Tab-separated table of C-alpha atoms in Angstrom:
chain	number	residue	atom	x	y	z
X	1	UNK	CA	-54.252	23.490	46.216
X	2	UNK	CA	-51.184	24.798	44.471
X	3	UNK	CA	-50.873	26.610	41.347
X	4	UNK	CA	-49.404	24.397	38.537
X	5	UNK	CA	-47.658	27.427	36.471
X	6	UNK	CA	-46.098	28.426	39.814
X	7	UNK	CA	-44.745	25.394	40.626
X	8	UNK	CA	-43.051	24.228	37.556
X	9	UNK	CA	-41.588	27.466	37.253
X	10	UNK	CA	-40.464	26.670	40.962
X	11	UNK	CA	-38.688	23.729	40.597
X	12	UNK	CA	-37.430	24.821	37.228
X	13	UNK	CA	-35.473	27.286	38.493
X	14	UNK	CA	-33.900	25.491	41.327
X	15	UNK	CA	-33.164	21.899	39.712
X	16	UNK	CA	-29.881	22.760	39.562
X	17	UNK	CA	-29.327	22.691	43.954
X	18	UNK	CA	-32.320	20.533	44.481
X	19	UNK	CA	-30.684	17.514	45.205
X	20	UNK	CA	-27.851	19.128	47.708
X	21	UNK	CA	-30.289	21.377	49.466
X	22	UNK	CA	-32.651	19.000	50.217
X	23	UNK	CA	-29.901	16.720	51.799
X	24	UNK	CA	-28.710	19.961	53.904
X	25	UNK	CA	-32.469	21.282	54.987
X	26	UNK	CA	-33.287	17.658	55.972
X	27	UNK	CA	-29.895	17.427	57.846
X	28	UNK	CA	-29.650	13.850	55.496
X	29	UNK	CA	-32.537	12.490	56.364
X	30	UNK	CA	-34.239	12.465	53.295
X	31	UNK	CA	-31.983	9.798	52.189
X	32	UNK	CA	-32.859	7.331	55.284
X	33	UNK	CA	-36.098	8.552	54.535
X	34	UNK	CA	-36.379	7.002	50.544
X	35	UNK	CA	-34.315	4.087	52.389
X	36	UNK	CA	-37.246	3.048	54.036
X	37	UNK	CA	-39.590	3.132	51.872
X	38	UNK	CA	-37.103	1.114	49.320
X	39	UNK	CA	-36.868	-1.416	51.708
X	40	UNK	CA	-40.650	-1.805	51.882
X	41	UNK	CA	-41.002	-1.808	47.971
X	42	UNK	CA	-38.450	-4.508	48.014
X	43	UNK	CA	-40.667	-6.954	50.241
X	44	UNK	CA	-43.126	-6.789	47.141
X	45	UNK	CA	-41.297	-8.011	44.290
X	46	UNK	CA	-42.305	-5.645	41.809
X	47	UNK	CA	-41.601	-6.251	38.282
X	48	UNK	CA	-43.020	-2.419	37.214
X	49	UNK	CA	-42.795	0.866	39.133
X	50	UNK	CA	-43.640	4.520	38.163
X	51	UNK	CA	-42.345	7.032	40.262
X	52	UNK	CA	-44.291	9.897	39.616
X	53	UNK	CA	-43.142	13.672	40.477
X	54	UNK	CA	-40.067	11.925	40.471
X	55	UNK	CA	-37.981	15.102	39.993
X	56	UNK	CA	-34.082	14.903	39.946
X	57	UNK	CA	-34.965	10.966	40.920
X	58	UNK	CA	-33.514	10.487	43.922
X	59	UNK	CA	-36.147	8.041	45.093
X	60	UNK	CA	-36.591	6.776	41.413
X	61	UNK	CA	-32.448	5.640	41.727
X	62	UNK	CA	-32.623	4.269	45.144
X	63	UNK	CA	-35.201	1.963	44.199
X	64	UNK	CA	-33.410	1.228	40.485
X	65	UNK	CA	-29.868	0.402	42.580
X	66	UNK	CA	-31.884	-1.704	45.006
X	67	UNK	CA	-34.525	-3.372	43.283
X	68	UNK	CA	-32.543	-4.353	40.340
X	69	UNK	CA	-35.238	-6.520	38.664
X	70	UNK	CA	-38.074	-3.623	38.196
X	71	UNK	CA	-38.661	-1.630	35.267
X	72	UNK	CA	-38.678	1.552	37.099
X	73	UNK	CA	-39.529	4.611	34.973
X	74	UNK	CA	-39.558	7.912	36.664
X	75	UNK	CA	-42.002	10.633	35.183
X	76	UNK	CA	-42.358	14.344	36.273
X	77	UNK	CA	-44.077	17.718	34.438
X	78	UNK	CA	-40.698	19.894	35.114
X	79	UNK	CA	-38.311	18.827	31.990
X	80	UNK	CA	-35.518	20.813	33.580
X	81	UNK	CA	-35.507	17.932	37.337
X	82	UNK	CA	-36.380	15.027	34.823
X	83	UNK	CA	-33.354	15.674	33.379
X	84	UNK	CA	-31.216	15.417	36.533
X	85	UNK	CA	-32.771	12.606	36.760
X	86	UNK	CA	-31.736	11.142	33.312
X	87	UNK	CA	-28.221	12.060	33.679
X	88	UNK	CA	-28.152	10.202	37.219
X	89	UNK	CA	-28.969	7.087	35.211
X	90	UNK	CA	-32.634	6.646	35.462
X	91	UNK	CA	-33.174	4.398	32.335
X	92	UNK	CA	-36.609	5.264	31.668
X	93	UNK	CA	-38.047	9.280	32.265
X	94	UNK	CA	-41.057	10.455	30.563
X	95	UNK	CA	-42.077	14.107	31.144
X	96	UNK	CA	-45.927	13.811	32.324
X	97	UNK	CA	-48.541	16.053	34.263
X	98	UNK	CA	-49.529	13.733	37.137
X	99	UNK	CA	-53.276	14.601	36.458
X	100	UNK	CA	-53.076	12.637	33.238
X	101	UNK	CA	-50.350	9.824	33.049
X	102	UNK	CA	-49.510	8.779	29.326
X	103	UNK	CA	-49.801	5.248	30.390
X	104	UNK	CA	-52.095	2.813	29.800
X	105	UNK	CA	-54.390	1.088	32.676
X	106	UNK	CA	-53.231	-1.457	34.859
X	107	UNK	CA	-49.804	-1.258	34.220
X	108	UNK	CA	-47.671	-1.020	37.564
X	109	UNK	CA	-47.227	-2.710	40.032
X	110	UNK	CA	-46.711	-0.027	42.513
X	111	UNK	CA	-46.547	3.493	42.109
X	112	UNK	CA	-44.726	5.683	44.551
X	113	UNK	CA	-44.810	9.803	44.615
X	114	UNK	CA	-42.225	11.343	47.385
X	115	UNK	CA	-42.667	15.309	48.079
X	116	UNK	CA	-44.506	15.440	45.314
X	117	UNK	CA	-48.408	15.107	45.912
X	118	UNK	CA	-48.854	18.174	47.949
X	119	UNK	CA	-47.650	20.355	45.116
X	120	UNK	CA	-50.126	18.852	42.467
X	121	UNK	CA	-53.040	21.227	41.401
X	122	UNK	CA	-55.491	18.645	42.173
X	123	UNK	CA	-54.543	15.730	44.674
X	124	UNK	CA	-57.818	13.320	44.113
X	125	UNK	CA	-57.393	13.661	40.091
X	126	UNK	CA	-53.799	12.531	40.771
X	127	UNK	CA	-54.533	9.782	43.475
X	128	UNK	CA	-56.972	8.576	40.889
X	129	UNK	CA	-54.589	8.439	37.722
X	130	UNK	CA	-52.739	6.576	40.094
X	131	UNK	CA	-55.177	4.586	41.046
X	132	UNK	CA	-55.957	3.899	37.135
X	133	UNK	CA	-52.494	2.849	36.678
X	134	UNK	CA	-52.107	0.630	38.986
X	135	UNK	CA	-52.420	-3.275	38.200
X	136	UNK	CA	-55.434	-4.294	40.696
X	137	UNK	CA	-54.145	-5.047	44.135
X	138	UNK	CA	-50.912	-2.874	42.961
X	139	UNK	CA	-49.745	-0.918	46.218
X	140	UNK	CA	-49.617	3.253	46.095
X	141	UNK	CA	-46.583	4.675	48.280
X	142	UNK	CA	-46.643	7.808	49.187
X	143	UNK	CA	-43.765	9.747	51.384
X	144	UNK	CA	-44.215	13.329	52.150
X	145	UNK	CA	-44.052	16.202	55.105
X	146	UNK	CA	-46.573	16.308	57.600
X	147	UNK	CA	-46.926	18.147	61.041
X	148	UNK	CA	-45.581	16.705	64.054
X	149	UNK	CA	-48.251	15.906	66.801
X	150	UNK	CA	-47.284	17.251	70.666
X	151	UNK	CA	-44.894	20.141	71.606
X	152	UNK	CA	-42.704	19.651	68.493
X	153	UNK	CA	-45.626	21.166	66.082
X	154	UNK	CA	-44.673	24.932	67.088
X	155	UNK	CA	-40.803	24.841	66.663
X	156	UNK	CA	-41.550	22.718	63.830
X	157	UNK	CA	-43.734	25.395	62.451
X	158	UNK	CA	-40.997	28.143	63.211
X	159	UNK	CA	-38.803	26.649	61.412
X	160	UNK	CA	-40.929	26.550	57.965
X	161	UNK	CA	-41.407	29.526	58.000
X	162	UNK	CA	-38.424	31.499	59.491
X	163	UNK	CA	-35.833	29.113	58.838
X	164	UNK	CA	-35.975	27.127	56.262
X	165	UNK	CA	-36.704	29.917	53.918
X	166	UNK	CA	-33.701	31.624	54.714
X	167	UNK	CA	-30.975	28.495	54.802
X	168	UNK	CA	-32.763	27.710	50.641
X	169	UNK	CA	-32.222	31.232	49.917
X	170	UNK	CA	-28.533	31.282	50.621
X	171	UNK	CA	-28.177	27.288	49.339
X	172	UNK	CA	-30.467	28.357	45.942
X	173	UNK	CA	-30.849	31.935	45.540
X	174	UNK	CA	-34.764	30.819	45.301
X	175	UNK	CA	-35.903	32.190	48.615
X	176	UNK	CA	-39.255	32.345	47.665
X	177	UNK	CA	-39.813	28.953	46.511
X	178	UNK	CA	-38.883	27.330	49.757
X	179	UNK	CA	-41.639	30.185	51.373
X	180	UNK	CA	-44.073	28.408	49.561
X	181	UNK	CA	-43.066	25.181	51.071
X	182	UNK	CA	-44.353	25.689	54.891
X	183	UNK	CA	-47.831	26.845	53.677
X	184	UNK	CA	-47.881	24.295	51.484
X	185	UNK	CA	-47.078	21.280	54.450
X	186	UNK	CA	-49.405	23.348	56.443
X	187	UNK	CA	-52.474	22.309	53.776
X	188	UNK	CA	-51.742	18.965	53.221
X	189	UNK	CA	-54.095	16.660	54.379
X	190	UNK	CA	-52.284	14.290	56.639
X	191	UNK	CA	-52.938	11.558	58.959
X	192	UNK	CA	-56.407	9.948	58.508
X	193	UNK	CA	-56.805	13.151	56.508
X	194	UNK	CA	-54.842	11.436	53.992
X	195	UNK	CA	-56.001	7.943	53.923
X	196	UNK	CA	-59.856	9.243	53.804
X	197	UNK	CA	-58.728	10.673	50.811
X	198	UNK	CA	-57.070	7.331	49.289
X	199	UNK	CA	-59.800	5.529	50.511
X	200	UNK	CA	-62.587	8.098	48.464
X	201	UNK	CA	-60.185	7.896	45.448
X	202	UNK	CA	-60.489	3.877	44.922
X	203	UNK	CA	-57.842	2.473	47.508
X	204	UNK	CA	-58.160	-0.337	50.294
X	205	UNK	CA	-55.774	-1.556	52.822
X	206	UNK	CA	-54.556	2.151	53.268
X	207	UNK	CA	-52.326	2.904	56.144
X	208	UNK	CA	-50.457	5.882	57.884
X	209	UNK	CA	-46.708	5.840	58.983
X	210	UNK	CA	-44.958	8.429	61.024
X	211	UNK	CA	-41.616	8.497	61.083
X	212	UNK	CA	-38.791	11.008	62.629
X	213	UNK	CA	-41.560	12.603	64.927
X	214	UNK	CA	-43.687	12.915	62.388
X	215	UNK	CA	-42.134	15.377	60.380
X	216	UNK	CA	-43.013	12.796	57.575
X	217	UNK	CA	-45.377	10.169	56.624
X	218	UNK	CA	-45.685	7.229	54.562
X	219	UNK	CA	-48.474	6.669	53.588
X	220	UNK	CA	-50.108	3.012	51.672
X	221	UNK	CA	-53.097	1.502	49.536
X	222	UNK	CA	-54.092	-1.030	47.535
X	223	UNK	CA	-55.767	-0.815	44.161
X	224	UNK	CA	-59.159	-1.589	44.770
């Protein structure tokens, strides 16, 4: 699992080009991608969301716009996104370690993390602070990278780690943040990988989407 110091100091240093270079690597996808998982949120009539590892909030806003009626509050250990977040207009941003939320039990609705569980020092302490948070039979989202199944795994791979690196590098002058990246998709647990590990860390009703080939996932569960 990842080093905490490292990746604060990470995304600290690139907060300023996070937002545009993640819409360039991802060719724009990553904005379909919070899309759908807004539009599954919205089904659910929340009244209270936490976004956590929210970062500069771009899935933290896309929920706020749509979703007008939830409290969302967006909450991340990096000051430096958070507040690219705040000055996007998320109303409510709290600057909090995932492993232990400064919120009290049973509070949310649903809680959603997007590209940001992978890099946590500790996933099942997180799931599980999630999992505390969470009203009972509140819903967990979860949207991050995974490996595509079939011949797309090895050009996928490729370009992790040969070209990926590179296009950051020129977008951030952070090459070796974005180096970390491909090992760290290349660890994750995915799949049923994944939902053995909600299931283990209190949630029911979990599921596993796919979606553009499987270069990402969205993953589900229920507060037990």
């Amino acid at each position: 699992m990842p080093d905490a110091t490292y990746v604060h100091d990470a995304f600290a240093r690139i907060a300023d080009r996070y937002v545009v270079t993640n819409h360039v690597l991802s060719g724009g996808m990553d904005i379909i991608w919070r899309k759908i998982v807004t539009a599954r949120i919205r089904k659910w009539k929340p009244s209270r969301l936490l976004d956590v590892a929210s970062g500069t909030g771009d899935l933290a806003l896309e929920i706020q716009d749509q979703i007008p009626d939830c409290e969302v509050t967006a909450s991340d250990f990096c000051a430096e996104m958070l507040a690219h977040a705040a000055s996007r207009g998320i109303a409510r941003t709290i600057v909090a370690d995932a492993l232990h939320l400064p919120f009290p039990d049973s509070g949310f609705d649903v809680v959603t993390v997007a590209f940001g569980l992978r890099n946590m020092a500790d996933y099942p302490a997180a799931l599980r602070e999630m999992r505390r948070v969470l009203k009972p039979g509140g819903r967990l989202v979860i949207l991050d990278f995974s490996l595509p199944e079939g011949i797309l795994r090895r050009p996928y791979r490729w370009y992790l780690h040969h070209v990926l690196p590179k296009m950051a590098g020129a977008l951030t002058g952070q090459k070796d943040a974005y180096e970390y990246l491909g090992g760290s998709i290349e660890q994750f647990p995915s799949g049923k990988g994944m939902t053995d590990l909600l299931e283990t860390c209190g949630f029911g009703k979990t599921d596993a989407t796919p979606i553009t080939f499987g270069v990402v996932t969205i993953y589900e569960g229920t507060a037990a």
